[in-house]
């Protein structure tokens, strides 16, 4: 197997894991509903112009009732981003975090 084939295989496996995680019906990641997580990954992909398979859900919080903050790791470098959703899982915003 060449390095290029291995890279493609690793990307496909990673994308499958992300898609599987987004299609589950359980609640996790700081209490955020799966719909919020799925919508955040889709919005981050669109807004940050990266493939959805390169976005990993890191953690989440519920700073106030009905608003969810989901931390994401984007791309191979794992750049930090944050996504917020409302109680209906509508994405309010996606931004990269400032490097610390």
PDB file of N, CA, C and O in Angstrom, residues 16-94:
ATOM      1  N   UNK A  16     -15.998   8.364   8.069  1.00  0.00           N
ATOM      2  CA  UNK A  16     -17.021   7.416   8.510  1.00  0.00           C
ATOM      3  C   UNK A  16     -17.311   7.543   9.991  1.00  0.00           C
ATOM      4  O   UNK A  16     -18.458   7.481  10.423  1.00  0.00           O
ATOM      5  N   UNK A  17     -16.274   7.748  10.781  1.00  0.00           N
ATOM      6  CA  UNK A  17     -16.451   7.918  12.228  1.00  0.00           C
ATOM      7  C   UNK A  17     -17.247   9.182  12.505  1.00  0.00           C
ATOM      8  O   UNK A  17     -18.171   9.186  13.313  1.00  0.00           O
ATOM      9  N   UNK A  18     -16.923  10.282  11.829  1.00  0.00           N
ATOM     10  CA  UNK A  18     -17.644  11.538  12.030  1.00  0.00           C
ATOM     11  C   UNK A  18     -19.100  11.376  11.609  1.00  0.00           C
ATOM     12  O   UNK A  18     -20.008  11.781  12.325  1.00  0.00           O
ATOM     13  N   UNK A  19     -19.344  10.755  10.456  1.00  0.00           N
ATOM     14  CA  UNK A  19     -20.717  10.568   9.999  1.00  0.00           C
ATOM     15  C   UNK A  19     -21.496   9.659  10.927  1.00  0.00           C
ATOM     16  O   UNK A  19     -22.663   9.905  11.221  1.00  0.00           O
ATOM     17  N   UNK A  20     -20.865   8.613  11.419  1.00  0.00           N
ATOM     18  CA  UNK A  20     -21.536   7.722  12.358  1.00  0.00           C
ATOM     19  C   UNK A  20     -21.887   8.469  13.627  1.00  0.00           C
ATOM     20  O   UNK A  20     -22.988   8.344  14.154  1.00  0.00           O
ATOM     21  N   UNK A  21     -20.963   9.274  14.120  1.00  0.00           N
ATOM     22  CA  UNK A  21     -21.229  10.040  15.337  1.00  0.00           C
ATOM     23  C   UNK A  21     -22.368  11.028  15.126  1.00  0.00           C
ATOM     24  O   UNK A  21     -23.181  11.253  16.007  1.00  0.00           O
ATOM     25  N   UNK A  22     -22.457  11.605  13.946  1.00  0.00           N
ATOM     26  CA  UNK A  22     -23.495  12.587  13.681  1.00  0.00           C
ATOM     27  C   UNK A  22     -24.859  11.944  13.452  1.00  0.00           C
ATOM     28  O   UNK A  22     -25.869  12.612  13.574  1.00  0.00           O
ATOM     29  N   UNK A  23     -24.909  10.665  13.098  1.00  0.00           N
ATOM     30  CA  UNK A  23     -26.169  10.010  12.812  1.00  0.00           C
ATOM     31  C   UNK A  23     -26.772   9.301  14.009  1.00  0.00           C
ATOM     32  O   UNK A  23     -27.862   8.774  13.932  1.00  0.00           O
ATOM     33  N   UNK A  24     -26.094   9.281  15.133  1.00  0.00           N
ATOM     34  CA  UNK A  24     -26.598   8.633  16.330  1.00  0.00           C
ATOM     35  C   UNK A  24     -27.713   9.481  16.947  1.00  0.00           C
ATOM     36  O   UNK A  24     -27.825  10.659  16.667  1.00  0.00           O
ATOM     37  N   UNK A  25     -28.549   8.879  17.803  1.00  0.00           N
ATOM     38  CA  UNK A  25     -29.653   9.628  18.396  1.00  0.00           C
ATOM     39  C   UNK A  25     -29.434   9.923  19.871  1.00  0.00           C
ATOM     40  O   UNK A  25     -30.322  10.440  20.531  1.00  0.00           O
ATOM     41  N   UNK A  26     -28.299   9.617  20.432  1.00  0.00           N
ATOM     42  CA  UNK A  26     -28.066   9.879  21.854  1.00  0.00           C
ATOM     43  C   UNK A  26     -27.644  11.331  22.076  1.00  0.00           C
ATOM     44  O   UNK A  26     -27.289  12.030  21.153  1.00  0.00           O
ATOM     45  N   UNK A  27     -27.693  11.776  23.328  1.00  0.00           N
ATOM     46  CA  UNK A  27     -27.276  13.129  23.681  1.00  0.00           C
ATOM     47  C   UNK A  27     -25.901  13.047  24.325  1.00  0.00           C
ATOM     48  O   UNK A  27     -25.655  12.225  25.184  1.00  0.00           O
ATOM     49  N   UNK A  28     -24.983  13.896  23.899  1.00  0.00           N
ATOM     50  CA  UNK A  28     -23.624  13.919  24.443  1.00  0.00           C
ATOM     51  C   UNK A  28     -22.986  15.259  24.114  1.00  0.00           C
ATOM     52  O   UNK A  28     -23.673  16.154  23.683  1.00  0.00           O
ATOM     53  N   UNK A  29     -21.729  15.417  24.309  1.00  0.00           N
ATOM     54  CA  UNK A  29     -20.958  16.632  24.064  1.00  0.00           C
ATOM     55  C   UNK A  29     -21.577  17.815  24.815  1.00  0.00           C
ATOM     56  O   UNK A  29     -22.232  18.669  24.244  1.00  0.00           O
ATOM     57  N   UNK A  30     -21.413  17.802  26.125  1.00  0.00           N
ATOM     58  CA  UNK A  30     -21.878  18.906  26.947  1.00  0.00           C
ATOM     59  C   UNK A  30     -23.387  19.049  26.966  1.00  0.00           C
ATOM     60  O   UNK A  30     -23.900  20.126  27.200  1.00  0.00           O
ATOM     61  N   UNK A  31     -24.112  17.976  26.676  1.00  0.00           N
ATOM     62  CA  UNK A  31     -25.559  18.011  26.683  1.00  0.00           C
ATOM     63  C   UNK A  31     -26.180  18.464  25.377  1.00  0.00           C
ATOM     64  O   UNK A  31     -27.396  18.521  25.251  1.00  0.00           O
ATOM     65  N   UNK A  32     -25.355  18.799  24.394  1.00  0.00           N
ATOM     66  CA  UNK A  32     -25.884  19.255  23.102  1.00  0.00           C
ATOM     67  C   UNK A  32     -26.564  18.097  22.372  1.00  0.00           C
ATOM     68  O   UNK A  32     -26.028  17.001  22.309  1.00  0.00           O
ATOM     69  N   UNK A  33     -27.756  18.331  21.821  1.00  0.00           N
ATOM     70  CA  UNK A  33     -28.421  17.282  21.044  1.00  0.00           C
ATOM     71  C   UNK A  33     -27.621  16.948  19.791  1.00  0.00           C
ATOM     72  O   UNK A  33     -26.873  17.780  19.272  1.00  0.00           O
ATOM     73  N   UNK A  34     -27.807  15.728  19.304  1.00  0.00           N
ATOM     74  CA  UNK A  34     -27.097  15.310  18.097  1.00  0.00           C
ATOM     75  C   UNK A  34     -27.375  16.229  16.915  1.00  0.00           C
ATOM     76  O   UNK A  34     -26.504  16.456  16.085  1.00  0.00           O
ATOM     77  N   UNK A  35     -28.597  16.753  16.813  1.00  0.00           N
ATOM     78  CA  UNK A  35     -28.912  17.658  15.706  1.00  0.00           C
ATOM     79  C   UNK A  35     -28.017  18.896  15.744  1.00  0.00           C
ATOM     80  O   UNK A  35     -27.564  19.373  14.708  1.00  0.00           O
ATOM     81  N   UNK A  36     -27.737  19.402  16.938  1.00  0.00           N
ATOM     82  CA  UNK A  36     -26.841  20.564  17.063  1.00  0.00           C
ATOM     83  C   UNK A  36     -25.436  20.206  16.605  1.00  0.00           C
ATOM     84  O   UNK A  36     -24.784  20.990  15.910  1.00  0.00           O
ATOM     85  N   UNK A  37     -24.974  19.031  16.994  1.00  0.00           N
ATOM     86  CA  UNK A  37     -23.635  18.585  16.606  1.00  0.00           C
ATOM     87  C   UNK A  37     -23.541  18.429  15.094  1.00  0.00           C
ATOM     88  O   UNK A  37     -22.614  18.931  14.458  1.00  0.00           O
ATOM     89  N   UNK A  38     -24.520  17.760  14.526  1.00  0.00           N
ATOM     90  CA  UNK A  38     -24.545  17.539  13.074  1.00  0.00           C
ATOM     91  C   UNK A  38     -24.589  18.874  12.329  1.00  0.00           C
ATOM     92  O   UNK A  38     -23.857  19.083  11.367  1.00  0.00           O
ATOM     93  N   UNK A  39     -25.436  19.794  12.790  1.00  0.00           N
ATOM     94  CA  UNK A  39     -25.547  21.099  12.140  1.00  0.00           C
ATOM     95  C   UNK A  39     -24.263  21.908  12.282  1.00  0.00           C
ATOM     96  O   UNK A  39     -23.882  22.630  11.363  1.00  0.00           O
ATOM     97  N   UNK A  40     -23.581  21.772  13.423  1.00  0.00           N
ATOM     98  CA  UNK A  40     -22.311  22.483  13.614  1.00  0.00           C
ATOM     99  C   UNK A  40     -21.239  21.974  12.661  1.00  0.00           C
ATOM    100  O   UNK A  40     -20.495  22.767  12.086  1.00  0.00           O
ATOM    101  N   UNK A  41     -21.157  20.668  12.505  1.00  0.00           N
ATOM    102  CA  UNK A  41     -20.153  20.111  11.588  1.00  0.00           C
ATOM    103  C   UNK A  41     -20.433  20.588  10.166  1.00  0.00           C
ATOM    104  O   UNK A  41     -19.525  21.013   9.445  1.00  0.00           O
ATOM    105  N   UNK A  42     -21.699  20.556   9.749  1.00  0.00           N
ATOM    106  CA  UNK A  42     -22.059  21.008   8.399  1.00  0.00           C
ATOM    107  C   UNK A  42     -21.770  22.499   8.223  1.00  0.00           C
ATOM    108  O   UNK A  42     -21.205  22.919   7.209  1.00  0.00           O
ATOM    109  N   UNK A  43     -22.140  23.309   9.216  1.00  0.00           N
ATOM    110  CA  UNK A  43     -21.906  24.750   9.125  1.00  0.00           C
ATOM    111  C   UNK A  43     -20.417  25.076   9.135  1.00  0.00           C
ATOM    112  O   UNK A  43     -19.959  25.943   8.389  1.00  0.00           O
ATOM    113  N   UNK A  44     -19.655  24.377   9.974  1.00  0.00           N
ATOM    114  CA  UNK A  44     -18.206  24.618  10.028  1.00  0.00           C
ATOM    115  C   UNK A  44     -17.560  24.253   8.695  1.00  0.00           C
ATOM    116  O   UNK A  44     -16.687  24.976   8.209  1.00  0.00           O
ATOM    117  N   UNK A  45     -17.995  23.158   8.113  1.00  0.00           N
ATOM    118  CA  UNK A  45     -17.464  22.757   6.816  1.00  0.00           C
ATOM    119  C   UNK A  45     -17.713  23.844   5.777  1.00  0.00           C
ATOM    120  O   UNK A  45     -16.824  24.220   5.014  1.00  0.00           O
ATOM    121  N   UNK A  46     -18.915  24.356   5.764  1.00  0.00           N
ATOM    122  CA  UNK A  46     -19.309  25.387   4.810  1.00  0.00           C
ATOM    123  C   UNK A  46     -18.611  26.724   5.105  1.00  0.00           C
ATOM    124  O   UNK A  46     -18.017  27.326   4.217  1.00  0.00           O
ATOM    125  N   UNK A  47     -18.668  27.183   6.339  1.00  0.00           N
ATOM    126  CA  UNK A  47     -18.129  28.497   6.704  1.00  0.00           C
ATOM    127  C   UNK A  47     -16.603  28.550   6.687  1.00  0.00           C
ATOM    128  O   UNK A  47     -16.020  29.562   6.305  1.00  0.00           O
ATOM    129  N   UNK A  48     -15.968  27.476   7.137  1.00  0.00           N
ATOM    130  CA  UNK A  48     -14.513  27.454   7.230  1.00  0.00           C
ATOM    131  C   UNK A  48     -13.863  26.853   5.987  1.00  0.00           C
ATOM    132  O   UNK A  48     -12.650  26.760   5.898  1.00  0.00           O
ATOM    133  N   UNK A  49     -14.709  26.395   5.062  1.00  0.00           N
ATOM    134  CA  UNK A  49     -14.276  25.852   3.765  1.00  0.00           C
ATOM    135  C   UNK A  49     -13.295  24.694   3.897  1.00  0.00           C
ATOM    136  O   UNK A  49     -12.202  24.709   3.335  1.00  0.00           O
ATOM    137  N   UNK A  50     -13.728  23.710   4.678  1.00  0.00           N
ATOM    138  CA  UNK A  50     -12.954  22.481   4.850  1.00  0.00           C
ATOM    139  C   UNK A  50     -13.903  21.294   4.701  1.00  0.00           C
ATOM    140  O   UNK A  50     -15.114  21.447   4.926  1.00  0.00           O
ATOM    141  N   UNK A  51     -13.391  20.120   4.340  1.00  0.00           N
ATOM    142  CA  UNK A  51     -14.271  18.948   4.252  1.00  0.00           C
ATOM    143  C   UNK A  51     -14.816  18.570   5.629  1.00  0.00           C
ATOM    144  O   UNK A  51     -14.113  18.688   6.642  1.00  0.00           O
ATOM    145  N   UNK A  52     -16.064  18.133   5.669  1.00  0.00           N
ATOM    146  CA  UNK A  52     -16.681  17.734   6.941  1.00  0.00           C
ATOM    147  C   UNK A  52     -15.879  16.638   7.625  1.00  0.00           C
ATOM    148  O   UNK A  52     -15.821  16.577   8.856  1.00  0.00           O
ATOM    149  N   UNK A  53     -15.231  15.789   6.851  1.00  0.00           N
ATOM    150  CA  UNK A  53     -14.429  14.707   7.402  1.00  0.00           C
ATOM    151  C   UNK A  53     -13.199  15.177   8.152  1.00  0.00           C
ATOM    152  O   UNK A  53     -12.593  14.414   8.896  1.00  0.00           O
ATOM    153  N   UNK A  54     -12.829  16.448   7.979  1.00  0.00           N
ATOM    154  CA  UNK A  54     -11.645  16.970   8.677  1.00  0.00           C
ATOM    155  C   UNK A  54     -12.024  17.727   9.948  1.00  0.00           C
ATOM    156  O   UNK A  54     -11.183  18.368  10.564  1.00  0.00           O
ATOM    157  N   UNK A  55     -13.292  17.627  10.348  1.00  0.00           N
ATOM    158  CA  UNK A  55     -13.767  18.311  11.555  1.00  0.00           C
ATOM    159  C   UNK A  55     -14.077  17.275  12.621  1.00  0.00           C
ATOM    160  O   UNK A  55     -14.846  16.346  12.386  1.00  0.00           O
ATOM    161  N   UNK A  56     -13.493  17.450  13.797  1.00  0.00           N
ATOM    162  CA  UNK A  56     -13.750  16.547  14.923  1.00  0.00           C
ATOM    163  C   UNK A  56     -14.409  17.340  16.043  1.00  0.00           C
ATOM    164  O   UNK A  56     -14.010  18.460  16.346  1.00  0.00           O
ATOM    165  N   UNK A  57     -15.430  16.742  16.641  1.00  0.00           N
ATOM    166  CA  UNK A  57     -16.092  17.369  17.780  1.00  0.00           C
ATOM    167  C   UNK A  57     -15.232  17.107  18.998  1.00  0.00           C
ATOM    168  O   UNK A  57     -14.899  15.969  19.312  1.00  0.00           O
ATOM    169  N   UNK A  58     -14.845  18.179  19.690  1.00  0.00           N
ATOM    170  CA  UNK A  58     -13.918  18.073  20.809  1.00  0.00           C
ATOM    171  C   UNK A  58     -14.649  18.023  22.144  1.00  0.00           C
ATOM    172  O   UNK A  58     -14.456  17.119  22.934  1.00  0.00           O
ATOM    173  N   UNK A  59     -15.482  19.002  22.416  1.00  0.00           N
ATOM    174  CA  UNK A  59     -16.215  19.066  23.682  1.00  0.00           C
ATOM    175  C   UNK A  59     -17.356  20.058  23.510  1.00  0.00           C
ATOM    176  O   UNK A  59     -17.505  20.668  22.464  1.00  0.00           O
ATOM    177  N   UNK A  60     -18.126  20.217  24.553  1.00  0.00           N
ATOM    178  CA  UNK A  60     -19.222  21.161  24.477  1.00  0.00           C
ATOM    179  C   UNK A  60     -19.687  21.591  25.847  1.00  0.00           C
ATOM    180  O   UNK A  60     -19.380  20.955  26.852  1.00  0.00           O
ATOM    181  N   UNK A  61     -20.415  22.683  25.878  1.00  0.00           N
ATOM    182  CA  UNK A  61     -20.982  23.188  27.119  1.00  0.00           C
ATOM    183  C   UNK A  61     -22.372  23.751  26.837  1.00  0.00           C
ATOM    184  O   UNK A  61     -22.722  24.022  25.693  1.00  0.00           O
ATOM    185  N   UNK A  62     -23.124  23.924  27.898  1.00  0.00           N
ATOM    186  CA  UNK A  62     -24.414  24.580  27.814  1.00  0.00           C
ATOM    187  C   UNK A  62     -24.342  25.786  28.745  1.00  0.00           C
ATOM    188  O   UNK A  62     -24.678  25.695  29.920  1.00  0.00           O
ATOM    189  N   UNK A  63     -23.856  26.938  28.237  1.00  0.00           N
ATOM    190  CA  UNK A  63     -23.670  28.096  29.100  1.00  0.00           C
ATOM    191  C   UNK A  63     -24.980  28.642  29.671  1.00  0.00           C
ATOM    192  O   UNK A  63     -25.008  29.190  30.743  1.00  0.00           O
ATOM    193  N   UNK A  64     -26.083  28.494  28.952  1.00  0.00           N
ATOM    194  CA  UNK A  64     -27.399  28.865  29.474  1.00  0.00           C
ATOM    195  C   UNK A  64     -28.430  27.970  28.807  1.00  0.00           C
ATOM    196  O   UNK A  64     -28.163  27.361  27.775  1.00  0.00           O
ATOM    197  N   UNK A  65     -29.594  27.877  29.387  1.00  0.00           N
ATOM    198  CA  UNK A  65     -30.625  26.969  28.873  1.00  0.00           C
ATOM    199  C   UNK A  65     -30.888  27.192  27.386  1.00  0.00           C
ATOM    200  O   UNK A  65     -31.158  28.304  26.956  1.00  0.00           O
ATOM    201  N   UNK A  66     -30.814  26.109  26.648  1.00  0.00           N
ATOM    202  CA  UNK A  66     -31.163  26.145  25.244  1.00  0.00           C
ATOM    203  C   UNK A  66     -30.088  26.623  24.299  1.00  0.00           C
ATOM    204  O   UNK A  66     -30.283  26.600  23.095  1.00  0.00           O
ATOM    205  N   UNK A  67     -28.949  27.078  24.803  1.00  0.00           N
ATOM    206  CA  UNK A  67     -27.856  27.492  23.933  1.00  0.00           C
ATOM    207  C   UNK A  67     -26.694  26.543  24.180  1.00  0.00           C
ATOM    208  O   UNK A  67     -26.296  26.325  25.315  1.00  0.00           O
ATOM    209  N   UNK A  68     -26.180  25.982  23.113  1.00  0.00           N
ATOM    210  CA  UNK A  68     -25.092  25.008  23.214  1.00  0.00           C
ATOM    211  C   UNK A  68     -23.850  25.558  22.533  1.00  0.00           C
ATOM    212  O   UNK A  68     -23.928  26.144  21.453  1.00  0.00           O
ATOM    213  N   UNK A  69     -22.713  25.370  23.162  1.00  0.00           N
ATOM    214  CA  UNK A  69     -21.415  25.737  22.600  1.00  0.00           C
ATOM    215  C   UNK A  69     -20.653  24.452  22.353  1.00  0.00           C
ATOM    216  O   UNK A  69     -20.440  23.671  23.274  1.00  0.00           O
ATOM    217  N   UNK A  70     -20.265  24.239  21.108  1.00  0.00           N
ATOM    218  CA  UNK A  70     -19.581  23.007  20.722  1.00  0.00           C
ATOM    219  C   UNK A  70     -18.193  23.371  20.209  1.00  0.00           C
ATOM    220  O   UNK A  70     -18.060  24.168  19.268  1.00  0.00           O
ATOM    221  N   UNK A  71     -17.169  22.811  20.848  1.00  0.00           N
ATOM    222  CA  UNK A  71     -15.782  23.043  20.445  1.00  0.00           C
ATOM    223  C   UNK A  71     -15.402  22.023  19.388  1.00  0.00           C
ATOM    224  O   UNK A  71     -15.673  20.825  19.533  1.00  0.00           O
ATOM    225  N   UNK A  72     -14.752  22.508  18.345  1.00  0.00           N
ATOM    226  CA  UNK A  72     -14.360  21.672  17.214  1.00  0.00           C
ATOM    227  C   UNK A  72     -12.851  21.739  17.001  1.00  0.00           C
ATOM    228  O   UNK A  72     -12.217  22.742  17.328  1.00  0.00           O
ATOM    229  N   UNK A  73     -12.300  20.683  16.442  1.00  0.00           N
ATOM    230  CA  UNK A  73     -10.910  20.662  15.976  1.00  0.00           C
ATOM    231  C   UNK A  73     -10.989  20.529  14.460  1.00  0.00           C
ATOM    232  O   UNK A  73     -11.630  19.612  13.935  1.00  0.00           O
ATOM    233  N   UNK A  74     -10.350  21.460  13.751  1.00  0.00           N
ATOM    234  CA  UNK A  74     -10.485  21.555  12.310  1.00  0.00           C
ATOM    235  C   UNK A  74      -9.161  21.277  11.607  1.00  0.00           C
ATOM    236  O   UNK A  74      -8.132  21.850  11.964  1.00  0.00           O
ATOM    237  N   UNK A  75      -9.226  20.412  10.603  1.00  0.00           N
ATOM    238  CA  UNK A  75      -8.068  20.142   9.762  1.00  0.00           C
ATOM    239  C   UNK A  75      -7.028  19.274  10.427  1.00  0.00           C
ATOM    240  O   UNK A  75      -7.155  18.899  11.596  1.00  0.00           O
ATOM    241  N   UNK A  76      -5.985  18.958   9.668  1.00  0.00           N
ATOM    242  CA  UNK A  76      -4.934  18.072  10.182  1.00  0.00           C
ATOM    243  C   UNK A  76      -4.151  18.673  11.347  1.00  0.00           C
ATOM    244  O   UNK A  76      -3.618  17.956  12.180  1.00  0.00           O
ATOM    245  N   UNK A  77      -4.115  20.007  11.442  1.00  0.00           N
ATOM    246  CA  UNK A  77      -3.416  20.651  12.554  1.00  0.00           C
ATOM    247  C   UNK A  77      -4.301  20.739  13.799  1.00  0.00           C
ATOM    248  O   UNK A  77      -3.840  21.120  14.864  1.00  0.00           O
ATOM    249  N   UNK A  78      -5.592  20.422  13.665  1.00  0.00           N
ATOM    250  CA  UNK A  78      -6.503  20.472  14.803  1.00  0.00           C
ATOM    251  C   UNK A  78      -6.754  21.880  15.304  1.00  0.00           C
ATOM    252  O   UNK A  78      -6.866  22.117  16.502  1.00  0.00           O
ATOM    253  N   UNK A  79      -6.871  22.815  14.383  1.00  0.00           N
ATOM    254  CA  UNK A  79      -7.127  24.216  14.770  1.00  0.00           C
ATOM    255  C   UNK A  79      -8.468  24.300  15.502  1.00  0.00           C
ATOM    256  O   UNK A  79      -9.461  23.721  15.092  1.00  0.00           O
ATOM    257  N   UNK A  80      -8.505  25.045  16.594  1.00  0.00           N
ATOM    258  CA  UNK A  80      -9.704  25.142  17.430  1.00  0.00           C
ATOM    259  C   UNK A  80     -10.720  26.109  16.835  1.00  0.00           C
ATOM    260  O   UNK A  80     -10.378  27.202  16.404  1.00  0.00           O
ATOM    261  N   UNK A  81     -11.983  25.659  16.851  1.00  0.00           N
ATOM    262  CA  UNK A  81     -13.098  26.499  16.422  1.00  0.00           C
ATOM    263  C   UNK A  81     -14.233  26.276  17.408  1.00  0.00           C
ATOM    264  O   UNK A  81     -14.244  25.292  18.147  1.00  0.00           O
ATOM    265  N   UNK A  82     -15.179  27.197  17.424  1.00  0.00           N
ATOM    266  CA  UNK A  82     -16.338  27.064  18.299  1.00  0.00           C
ATOM    267  C   UNK A  82     -17.602  27.331  17.488  1.00  0.00           C
ATOM    268  O   UNK A  82     -17.621  28.196  16.612  1.00  0.00           O
ATOM    269  N   UNK A  83     -18.631  26.560  17.791  1.00  0.00           N
ATOM    270  CA  UNK A  83     -19.927  26.688  17.138  1.00  0.00           C
ATOM    271  C   UNK A  83     -20.983  26.820  18.225  1.00  0.00           C
ATOM    272  O   UNK A  83     -20.917  26.125  19.240  1.00  0.00           O
ATOM    273  N   UNK A  84     -21.953  27.706  18.017  1.00  0.00           N
ATOM    274  CA  UNK A  84     -23.056  27.829  18.958  1.00  0.00           C
ATOM    275  C   UNK A  84     -24.364  27.542  18.240  1.00  0.00           C
ATOM    276  O   UNK A  84     -24.532  27.886  17.065  1.00  0.00           O
ATOM    277  N   UNK A  85     -25.287  26.880  18.966  1.00  0.00           N
ATOM    278  CA  UNK A  85     -26.605  26.587  18.421  1.00  0.00           C
ATOM    279  C   UNK A  85     -27.668  26.991  19.431  1.00  0.00           C
ATOM    280  O   UNK A  85     -27.398  27.089  20.632  1.00  0.00           O
ATOM    281  N   UNK A  86     -28.884  27.194  18.947  1.00  0.00           N
ATOM    282  CA  UNK A  86     -29.985  27.504  19.854  1.00  0.00           C
ATOM    283  C   UNK A  86     -30.712  26.225  20.260  1.00  0.00           C
ATOM    284  O   UNK A  86     -30.289  25.127  19.906  1.00  0.00           O
ATOM    285  N   UNK A  87     -31.815  26.379  20.999  1.00  0.00           N
ATOM    286  CA  UNK A  87     -32.552  25.222  21.504  1.00  0.00           C
ATOM    287  C   UNK A  87     -33.176  24.370  20.401  1.00  0.00           C
ATOM    288  O   UNK A  87     -33.535  23.229  20.624  1.00  0.00           O
ATOM    289  N   UNK A  88     -33.283  24.932  19.186  1.00  0.00           N
ATOM    290  CA  UNK A  88     -33.827  24.192  18.054  1.00  0.00           C
ATOM    291  C   UNK A  88     -32.737  23.619  17.158  1.00  0.00           C
ATOM    292  O   UNK A  88     -33.009  23.197  16.036  1.00  0.00           O
ATOM    293  N   UNK A  89     -31.500  23.653  17.620  1.00  0.00           N
ATOM    294  CA  UNK A  89     -30.317  23.150  16.906  1.00  0.00           C
ATOM    295  C   UNK A  89     -29.934  23.998  15.704  1.00  0.00           C
ATOM    296  O   UNK A  89     -29.152  23.571  14.862  1.00  0.00           O
ATOM    297  N   UNK A  90     -30.473  25.221  15.612  1.00  0.00           N
ATOM    298  CA  UNK A  90     -30.073  26.135  14.539  1.00  0.00           C
ATOM    299  C   UNK A  90     -28.725  26.749  14.908  1.00  0.00           C
ATOM    300  O   UNK A  90     -28.521  27.191  16.040  1.00  0.00           O
ATOM    301  N   UNK A  91     -27.808  26.753  13.961  1.00  0.00           N
ATOM    302  CA  UNK A  91     -26.470  27.298  14.203  1.00  0.00           C
ATOM    303  C   UNK A  91     -26.535  28.819  14.266  1.00  0.00           C
ATOM    304  O   UNK A  91     -27.065  29.476  13.375  1.00  0.00           O
ATOM    305  N   UNK A  92     -26.012  29.366  15.349  1.00  0.00           N
ATOM    306  CA  UNK A  92     -25.957  30.817  15.539  1.00  0.00           C
ATOM    307  C   UNK A  92     -24.651  31.387  14.999  1.00  0.00           C
ATOM    308  O   UNK A  92     -24.602  32.536  14.579  1.00  0.00           O
ATOM    309  N   UNK A  93     -23.564  30.586  15.020  1.00  0.00           N
ATOM    310  CA  UNK A  93     -22.293  31.062  14.514  1.00  0.00           C
ATOM    311  C   UNK A  93     -21.193  30.031  14.629  1.00  0.00           C
ATOM    312  O   UNK A  93     -21.268  29.129  15.466  1.00  0.00           O
ATOM    313  N   UNK A  94     -20.204  30.158  13.759  1.00  0.00           N
ATOM    314  CA  UNK A  94     -19.012  29.313  13.766  1.00  0.00           C
ATOM    315  C   UNK A  94     -17.810  30.221  13.558  1.00  0.00           C
ATOM    316  O   UNK A  94     -17.799  30.995  12.612  1.00  0.00           O
TER     317      UNK A  94
END
